[in-house]
Short mmCIF file of C-alpha atoms in Angstrom, two decimals:
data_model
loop_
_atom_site.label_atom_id
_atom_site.label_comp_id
_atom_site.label_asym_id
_atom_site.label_seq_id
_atom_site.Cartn_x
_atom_site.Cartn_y
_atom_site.Cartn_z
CA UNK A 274 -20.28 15.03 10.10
CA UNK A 275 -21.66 17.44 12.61
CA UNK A 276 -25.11 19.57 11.61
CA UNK A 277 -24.28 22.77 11.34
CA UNK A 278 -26.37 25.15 12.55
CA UNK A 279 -28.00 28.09 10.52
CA UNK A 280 -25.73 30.94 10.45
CA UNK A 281 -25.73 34.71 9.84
CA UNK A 282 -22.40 36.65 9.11
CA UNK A 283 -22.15 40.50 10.23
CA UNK A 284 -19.05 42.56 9.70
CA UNK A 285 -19.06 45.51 11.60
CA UNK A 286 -15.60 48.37 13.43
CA UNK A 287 -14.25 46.58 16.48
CA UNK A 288 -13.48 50.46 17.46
CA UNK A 289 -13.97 51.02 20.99
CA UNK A 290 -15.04 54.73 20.23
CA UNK A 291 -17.64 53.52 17.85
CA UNK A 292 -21.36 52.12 19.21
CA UNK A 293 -23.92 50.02 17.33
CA UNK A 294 -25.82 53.11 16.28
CA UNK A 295 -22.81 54.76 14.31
CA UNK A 296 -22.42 51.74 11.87
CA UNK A 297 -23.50 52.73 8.81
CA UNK A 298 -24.66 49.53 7.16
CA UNK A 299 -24.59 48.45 3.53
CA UNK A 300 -27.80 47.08 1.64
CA UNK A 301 -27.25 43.16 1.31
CA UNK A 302 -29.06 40.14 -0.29
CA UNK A 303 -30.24 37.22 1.50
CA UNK A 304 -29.77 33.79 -0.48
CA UNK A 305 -29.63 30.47 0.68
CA UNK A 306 -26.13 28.58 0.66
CA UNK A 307 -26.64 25.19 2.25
CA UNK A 308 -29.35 23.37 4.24
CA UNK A 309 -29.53 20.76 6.82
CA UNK A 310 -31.69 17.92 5.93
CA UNK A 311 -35.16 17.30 7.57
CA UNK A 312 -36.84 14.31 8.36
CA UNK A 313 -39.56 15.48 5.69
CA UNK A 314 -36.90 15.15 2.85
CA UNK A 315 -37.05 18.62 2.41
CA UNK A 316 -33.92 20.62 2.79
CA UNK A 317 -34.19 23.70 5.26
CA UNK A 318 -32.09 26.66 3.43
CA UNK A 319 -29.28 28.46 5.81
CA UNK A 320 -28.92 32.17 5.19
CA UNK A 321 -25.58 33.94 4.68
CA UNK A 322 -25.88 37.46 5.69
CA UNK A 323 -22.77 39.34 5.37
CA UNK A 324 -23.02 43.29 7.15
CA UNK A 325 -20.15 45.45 6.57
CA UNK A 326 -19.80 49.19 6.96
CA UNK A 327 -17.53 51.94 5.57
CA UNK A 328 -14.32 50.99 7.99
CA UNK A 329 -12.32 48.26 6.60
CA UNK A 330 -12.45 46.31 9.60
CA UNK A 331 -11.59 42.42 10.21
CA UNK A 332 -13.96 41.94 12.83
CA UNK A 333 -17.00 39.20 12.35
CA UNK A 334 -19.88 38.01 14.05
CA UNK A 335 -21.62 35.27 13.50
CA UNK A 336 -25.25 35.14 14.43
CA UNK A 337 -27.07 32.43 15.18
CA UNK A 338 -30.68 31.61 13.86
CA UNK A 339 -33.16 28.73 13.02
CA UNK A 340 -36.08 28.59 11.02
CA UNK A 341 -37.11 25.54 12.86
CA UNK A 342 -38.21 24.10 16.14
CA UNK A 343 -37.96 20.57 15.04
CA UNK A 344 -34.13 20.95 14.15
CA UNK A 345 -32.54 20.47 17.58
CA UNK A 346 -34.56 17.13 17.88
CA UNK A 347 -33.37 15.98 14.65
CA UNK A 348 -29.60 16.60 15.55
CA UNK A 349 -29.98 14.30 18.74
CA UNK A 350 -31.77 11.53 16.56
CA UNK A 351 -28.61 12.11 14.25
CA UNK A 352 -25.84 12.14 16.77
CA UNK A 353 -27.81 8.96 18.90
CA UNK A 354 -27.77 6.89 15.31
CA UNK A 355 -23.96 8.15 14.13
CA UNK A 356 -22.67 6.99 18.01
CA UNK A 357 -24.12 3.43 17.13
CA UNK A 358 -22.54 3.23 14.03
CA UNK A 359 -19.24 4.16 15.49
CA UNK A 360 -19.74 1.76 18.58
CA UNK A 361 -19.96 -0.68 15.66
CA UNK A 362 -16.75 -0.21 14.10
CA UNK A 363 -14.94 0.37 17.39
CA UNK A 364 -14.65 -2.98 17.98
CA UNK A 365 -12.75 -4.04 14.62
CA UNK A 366 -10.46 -1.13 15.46
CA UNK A 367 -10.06 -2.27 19.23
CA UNK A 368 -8.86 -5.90 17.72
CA UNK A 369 -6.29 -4.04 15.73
CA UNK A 370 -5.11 -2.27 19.02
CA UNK A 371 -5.06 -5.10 20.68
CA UNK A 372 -2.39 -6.78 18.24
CA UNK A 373 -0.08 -3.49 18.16
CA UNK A 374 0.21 -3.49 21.72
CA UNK A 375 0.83 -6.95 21.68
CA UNK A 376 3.83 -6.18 18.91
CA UNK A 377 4.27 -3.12 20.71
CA UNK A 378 5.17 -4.81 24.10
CA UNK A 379 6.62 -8.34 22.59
CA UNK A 380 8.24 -7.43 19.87
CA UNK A 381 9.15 -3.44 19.96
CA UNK A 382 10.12 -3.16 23.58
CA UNK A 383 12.45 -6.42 23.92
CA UNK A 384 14.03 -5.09 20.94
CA UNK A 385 14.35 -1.53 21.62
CA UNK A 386 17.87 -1.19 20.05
CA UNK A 387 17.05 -2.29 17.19
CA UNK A 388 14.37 -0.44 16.36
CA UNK A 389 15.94 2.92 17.67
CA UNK A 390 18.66 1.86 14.78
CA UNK A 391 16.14 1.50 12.36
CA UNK A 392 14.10 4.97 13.25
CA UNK A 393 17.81 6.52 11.77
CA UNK A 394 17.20 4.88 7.95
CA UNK A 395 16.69 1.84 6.35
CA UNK A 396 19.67 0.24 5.24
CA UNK A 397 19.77 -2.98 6.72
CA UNK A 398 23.08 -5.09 4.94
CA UNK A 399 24.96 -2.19 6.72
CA UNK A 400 23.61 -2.54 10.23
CA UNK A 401 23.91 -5.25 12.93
CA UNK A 402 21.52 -6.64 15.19
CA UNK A 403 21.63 -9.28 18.01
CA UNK A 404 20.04 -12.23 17.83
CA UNK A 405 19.74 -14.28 20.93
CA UNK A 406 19.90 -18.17 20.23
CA UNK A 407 19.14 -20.60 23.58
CA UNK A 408 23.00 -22.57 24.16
CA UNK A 409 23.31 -24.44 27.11
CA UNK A 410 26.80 -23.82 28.73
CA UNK A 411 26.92 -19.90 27.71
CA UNK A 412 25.14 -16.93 29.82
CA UNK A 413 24.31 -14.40 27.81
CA UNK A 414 21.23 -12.44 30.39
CA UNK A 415 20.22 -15.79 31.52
CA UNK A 416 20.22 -18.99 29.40
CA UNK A 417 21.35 -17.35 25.86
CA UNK A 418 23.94 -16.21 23.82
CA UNK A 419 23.78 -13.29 21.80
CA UNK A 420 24.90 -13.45 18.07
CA UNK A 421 26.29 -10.43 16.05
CA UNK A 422 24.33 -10.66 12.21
CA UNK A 423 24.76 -8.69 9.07
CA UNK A 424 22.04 -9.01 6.66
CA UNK A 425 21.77 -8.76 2.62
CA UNK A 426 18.80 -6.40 2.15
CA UNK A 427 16.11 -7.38 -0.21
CA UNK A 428 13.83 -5.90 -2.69
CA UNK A 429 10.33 -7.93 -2.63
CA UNK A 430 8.04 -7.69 -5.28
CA UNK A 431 4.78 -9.64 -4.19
CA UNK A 432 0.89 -9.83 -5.05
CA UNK A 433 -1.34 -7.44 -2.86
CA UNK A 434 -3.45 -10.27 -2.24
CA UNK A 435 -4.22 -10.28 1.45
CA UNK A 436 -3.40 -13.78 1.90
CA UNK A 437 0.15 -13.52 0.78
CA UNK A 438 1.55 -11.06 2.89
CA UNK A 439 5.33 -11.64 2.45
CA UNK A 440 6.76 -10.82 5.76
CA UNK A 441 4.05 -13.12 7.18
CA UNK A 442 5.34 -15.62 4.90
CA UNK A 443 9.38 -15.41 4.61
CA UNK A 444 9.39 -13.83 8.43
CA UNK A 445 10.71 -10.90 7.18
CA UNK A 446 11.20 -8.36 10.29
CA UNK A 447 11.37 -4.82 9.64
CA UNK A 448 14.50 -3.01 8.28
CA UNK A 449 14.47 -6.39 6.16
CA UNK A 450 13.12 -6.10 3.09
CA UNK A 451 11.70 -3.09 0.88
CA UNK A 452 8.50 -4.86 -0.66
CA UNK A 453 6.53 -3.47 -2.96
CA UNK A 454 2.59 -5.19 -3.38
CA UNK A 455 0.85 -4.88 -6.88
CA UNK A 456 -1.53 -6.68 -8.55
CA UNK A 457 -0.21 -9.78 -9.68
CA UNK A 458 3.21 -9.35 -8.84
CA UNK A 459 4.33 -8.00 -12.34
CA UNK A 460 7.09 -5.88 -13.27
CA UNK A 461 6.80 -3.61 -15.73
CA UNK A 462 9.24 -3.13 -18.61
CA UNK A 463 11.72 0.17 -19.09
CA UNK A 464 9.65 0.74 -21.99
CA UNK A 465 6.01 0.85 -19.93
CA UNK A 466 6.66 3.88 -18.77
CA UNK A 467 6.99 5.42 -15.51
CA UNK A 468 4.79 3.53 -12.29
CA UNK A 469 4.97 2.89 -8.98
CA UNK A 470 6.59 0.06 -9.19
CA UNK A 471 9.40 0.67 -10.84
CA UNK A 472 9.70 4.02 -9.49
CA UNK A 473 10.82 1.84 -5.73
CA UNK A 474 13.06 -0.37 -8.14
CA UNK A 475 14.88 2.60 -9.13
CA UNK A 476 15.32 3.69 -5.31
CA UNK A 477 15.98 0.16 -3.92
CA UNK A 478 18.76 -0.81 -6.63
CA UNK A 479 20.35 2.85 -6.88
CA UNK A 480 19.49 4.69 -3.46
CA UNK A 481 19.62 1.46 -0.92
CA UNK A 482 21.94 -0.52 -2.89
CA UNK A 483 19.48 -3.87 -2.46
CA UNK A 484 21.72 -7.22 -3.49
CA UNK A 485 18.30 -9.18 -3.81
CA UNK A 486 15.45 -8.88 -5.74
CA UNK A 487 13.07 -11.80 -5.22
CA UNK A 488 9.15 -11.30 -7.30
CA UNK A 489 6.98 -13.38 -5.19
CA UNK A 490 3.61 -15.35 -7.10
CA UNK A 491 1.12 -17.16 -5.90
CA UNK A 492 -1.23 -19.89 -6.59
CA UNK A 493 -5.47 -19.00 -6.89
CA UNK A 494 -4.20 -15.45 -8.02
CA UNK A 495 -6.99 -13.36 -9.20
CA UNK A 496 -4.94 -10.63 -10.99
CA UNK A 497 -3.75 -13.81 -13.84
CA UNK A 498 -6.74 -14.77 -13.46
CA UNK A 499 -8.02 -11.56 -15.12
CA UNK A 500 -5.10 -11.47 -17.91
CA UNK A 501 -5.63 -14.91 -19.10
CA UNK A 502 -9.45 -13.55 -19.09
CA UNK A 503 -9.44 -10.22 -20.99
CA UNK A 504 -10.16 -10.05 -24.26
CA UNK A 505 -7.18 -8.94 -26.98
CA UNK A 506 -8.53 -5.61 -27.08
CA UNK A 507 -7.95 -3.74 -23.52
CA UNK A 508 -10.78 -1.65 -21.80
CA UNK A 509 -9.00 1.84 -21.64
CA UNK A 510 -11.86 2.76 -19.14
CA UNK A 511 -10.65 -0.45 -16.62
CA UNK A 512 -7.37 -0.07 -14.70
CA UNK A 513 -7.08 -3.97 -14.21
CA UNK A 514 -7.02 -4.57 -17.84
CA UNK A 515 -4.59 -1.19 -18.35
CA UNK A 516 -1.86 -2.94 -15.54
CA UNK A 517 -2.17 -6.74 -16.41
CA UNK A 518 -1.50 -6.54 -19.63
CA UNK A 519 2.07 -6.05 -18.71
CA UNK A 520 2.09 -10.01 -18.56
CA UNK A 521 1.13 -10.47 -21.90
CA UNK A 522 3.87 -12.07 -22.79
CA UNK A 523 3.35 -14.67 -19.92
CA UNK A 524 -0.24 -14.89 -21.16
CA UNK A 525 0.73 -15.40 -25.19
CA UNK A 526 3.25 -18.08 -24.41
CA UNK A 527 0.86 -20.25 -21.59
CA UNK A 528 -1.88 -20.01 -24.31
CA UNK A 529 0.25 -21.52 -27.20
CA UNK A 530 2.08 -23.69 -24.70
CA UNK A 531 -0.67 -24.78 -22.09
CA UNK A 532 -3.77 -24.44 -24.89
CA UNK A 533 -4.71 -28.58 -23.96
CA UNK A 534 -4.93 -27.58 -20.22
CA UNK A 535 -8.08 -26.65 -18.44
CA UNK A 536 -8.40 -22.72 -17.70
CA UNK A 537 -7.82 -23.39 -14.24
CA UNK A 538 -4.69 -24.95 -15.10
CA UNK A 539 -3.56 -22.58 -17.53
CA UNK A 540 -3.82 -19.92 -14.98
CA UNK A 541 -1.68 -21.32 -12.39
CA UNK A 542 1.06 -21.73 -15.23
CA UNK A 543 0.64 -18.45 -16.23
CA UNK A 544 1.33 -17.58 -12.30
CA UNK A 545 4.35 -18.88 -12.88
CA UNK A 546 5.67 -18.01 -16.39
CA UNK A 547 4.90 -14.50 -15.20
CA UNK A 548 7.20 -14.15 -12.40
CA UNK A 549 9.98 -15.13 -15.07
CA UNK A 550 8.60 -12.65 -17.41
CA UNK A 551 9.01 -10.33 -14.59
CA UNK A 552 12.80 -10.94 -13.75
CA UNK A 553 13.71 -11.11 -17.49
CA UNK A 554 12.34 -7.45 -17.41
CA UNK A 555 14.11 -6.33 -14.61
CA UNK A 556 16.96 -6.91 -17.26
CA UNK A 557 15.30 -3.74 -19.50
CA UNK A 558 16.82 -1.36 -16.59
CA UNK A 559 20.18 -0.45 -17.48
CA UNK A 560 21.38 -0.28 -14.05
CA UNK A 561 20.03 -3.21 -12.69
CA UNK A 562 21.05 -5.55 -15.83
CA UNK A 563 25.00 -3.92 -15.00
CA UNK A 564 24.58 -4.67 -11.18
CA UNK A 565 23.76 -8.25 -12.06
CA UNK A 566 25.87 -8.84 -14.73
CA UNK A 567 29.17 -7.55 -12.07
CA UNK A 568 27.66 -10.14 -10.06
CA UNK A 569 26.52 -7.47 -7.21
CA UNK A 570 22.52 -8.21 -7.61
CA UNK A 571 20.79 -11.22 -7.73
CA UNK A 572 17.26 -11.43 -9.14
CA UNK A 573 15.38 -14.45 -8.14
CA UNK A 574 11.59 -15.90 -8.71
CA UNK A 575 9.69 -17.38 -6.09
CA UNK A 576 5.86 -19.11 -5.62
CA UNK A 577 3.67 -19.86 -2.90
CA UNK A 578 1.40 -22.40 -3.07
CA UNK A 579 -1.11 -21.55 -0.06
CA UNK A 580 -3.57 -24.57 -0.92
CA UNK A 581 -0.80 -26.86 -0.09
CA UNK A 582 1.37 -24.50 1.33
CA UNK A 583 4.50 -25.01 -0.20
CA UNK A 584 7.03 -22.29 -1.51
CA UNK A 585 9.59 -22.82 -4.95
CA UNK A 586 12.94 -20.50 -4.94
CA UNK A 587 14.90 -20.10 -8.50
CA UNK A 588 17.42 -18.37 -9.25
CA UNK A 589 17.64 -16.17 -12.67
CA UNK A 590 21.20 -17.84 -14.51
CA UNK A 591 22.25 -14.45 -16.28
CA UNK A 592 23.75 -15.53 -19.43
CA UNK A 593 23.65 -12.37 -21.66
CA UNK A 594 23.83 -14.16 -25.03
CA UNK A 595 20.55 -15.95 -24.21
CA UNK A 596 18.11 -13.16 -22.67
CA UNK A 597 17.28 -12.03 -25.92
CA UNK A 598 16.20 -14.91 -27.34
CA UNK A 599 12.66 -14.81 -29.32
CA UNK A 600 10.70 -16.81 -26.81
CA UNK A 601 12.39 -15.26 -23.96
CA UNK A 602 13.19 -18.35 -21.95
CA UNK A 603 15.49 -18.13 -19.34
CA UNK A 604 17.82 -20.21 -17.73
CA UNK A 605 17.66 -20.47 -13.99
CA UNK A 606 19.48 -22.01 -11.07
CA UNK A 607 19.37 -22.54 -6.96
CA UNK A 608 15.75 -24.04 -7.49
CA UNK A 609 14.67 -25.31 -4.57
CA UNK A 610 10.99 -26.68 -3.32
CA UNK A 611 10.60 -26.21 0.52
CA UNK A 612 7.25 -27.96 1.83
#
């Protein structure tokens, strides 16, 4: 932040019939009202002095004074140090250039179309792009042939762990997926209450008409870490504790289930009883437990395993009679293990 210099405030007529001498000026008090710091410590006190006279008249002046000879000096030293520091983080910041121009010319540019589509909304399941797959034999500009897609949009709910960025991971490209990142993956219940989460399953289901939902865990993940930590009685004071707890369940039934298992071992089952805690409540929402039962959405678990890097896919098998069972198991299908 700039210094500011010391400042004095006069309000005087702008008339041009009027000269200095005809102002008729008002008594006024002097007070300090900030200060610029010196190299002493002390703080040197900026005066507000605010002139007006009997026309009510806009005009201002502001005056210029210092108290100090030193002052100037100072602001060099400041600006000298506050350019290093910015040199500094220039260069993390000229990295991140770097790769959008390199997305920006690679990716963007040779795929202009498509992004001009997407600039118009994000509905993807309803739009077409062209894909251009190498086939020997066909000339499509050059050596390929272009491909007309359709894709199912998806609703991802993943961990905002850095290292499990899901369109890093599952290639999604924009226009997509609409992914939502929380701690620890978890999906809240109807009966939590409003949050951000399910505030973008309430617009992907109803507004984008989504005919995926996949909640994405992940192995070493710090956020069941912390639930299968915290004691029974919550911190009100810590939001980690306050947001967690929505896997409670998850944590109860790895504790009574898992309780011979190391802790480290407990927590990566809780990693993954929590992602079916999740999708059984997705259920609580009317309108997504409808959609699936007509057989229009599809709610699915996943995990990725980034110390051996492999991913599991399941499918939730909705069989209303059995969601409401007291243990809350579900039945799933589709699993797959890709490694």
């Amino acid at each position: 932040m700039a210094v500011l210099a010391p400042t004095s405030v006069s309000k005087y007529s702008i008339s041009n019939s009027s000269s200095s001498s005809d102002f008729h000026r008002i008594p006024f008090n002097t007070r300090p009202i900030f200060g610029s710091k010196l190299k002493s410590g002390k703080v040197q006190p900026t005066q507000l002095r605010l002139l007006t006279t009997s026309d009510n008249c806009p005009g201002l002046t502001v005056k210029a004074s210092r108290e100090s000879l030193g002052i100037t000096e100072q602001h060099k030293n400041i600006k000298l140090e506050r350019v290093a520091e910015t040199d500094d983080r220039s260069e993390l910041f000229e990295d991140m250039k770097q790769r959008f121009l390199d997305f920006k010319n690679h990716k963007y540019m040779e795929n202009l179309e498509h992004y001009q589509n997407l600039a118009k909304g994000q509905a993807p399941k309803d739009m077409s792009f062209i894909c251009c797959l190498p086939q020997s034999g066909v000339e499509c500009q050059g050596e390929y042939v272009c491909v007309l897609m359709f894709l199912e949009q998806f609703m991802v709910i993943s961990c905002a762990d850095s290292r499990v960025c899901p369109s890093t991971i599952l290639g999604f490209q924009p226009g997509e997926a609409f992914i939502v990142r929380n701690i620890a993956n978890l999906v809240p219940s109807l009966e939590s209450g409003p949050s951000e989460t399910n505030a973008a399953l309430e617009f992907s289901v109803n507004s984008l008409k989504v005919e995926n939902i996949l909640v994405v865990g992940h192995s070493c993940c710090g956020g069941i870490r912390a639930l299968m930590s915290m004691d029974d009685e919550i911190e009100k004071s810590s939001f980690i504790q306050n947001w967690v707890v929505v896997g409670k369940d998850a944590r109860s039934w790895t504790k009574a289930a898992a309780s011979t298992l190391s802790f480290d071992q407990q927590c990566k089952h809780c990693e993954k009883e929590s992602i079916n805690r999740s999708l059984l409540n997705l259920l609580t929402y009317p309108w997504i437990e409808e959609k699936v039962k007509q057989g229009v959405l599809a709610v699915h678990g996943g995990y990725y395993d980034f110390v051996e890097c492999t991913f599991e896919k399941w499918t939730l098998d909705y069989k209303e009679g059995n969601l409401k069972e007291k243990h809350g198991r579900i039945s799933v299908k589709n699993h797959l293990f890709w490694s």
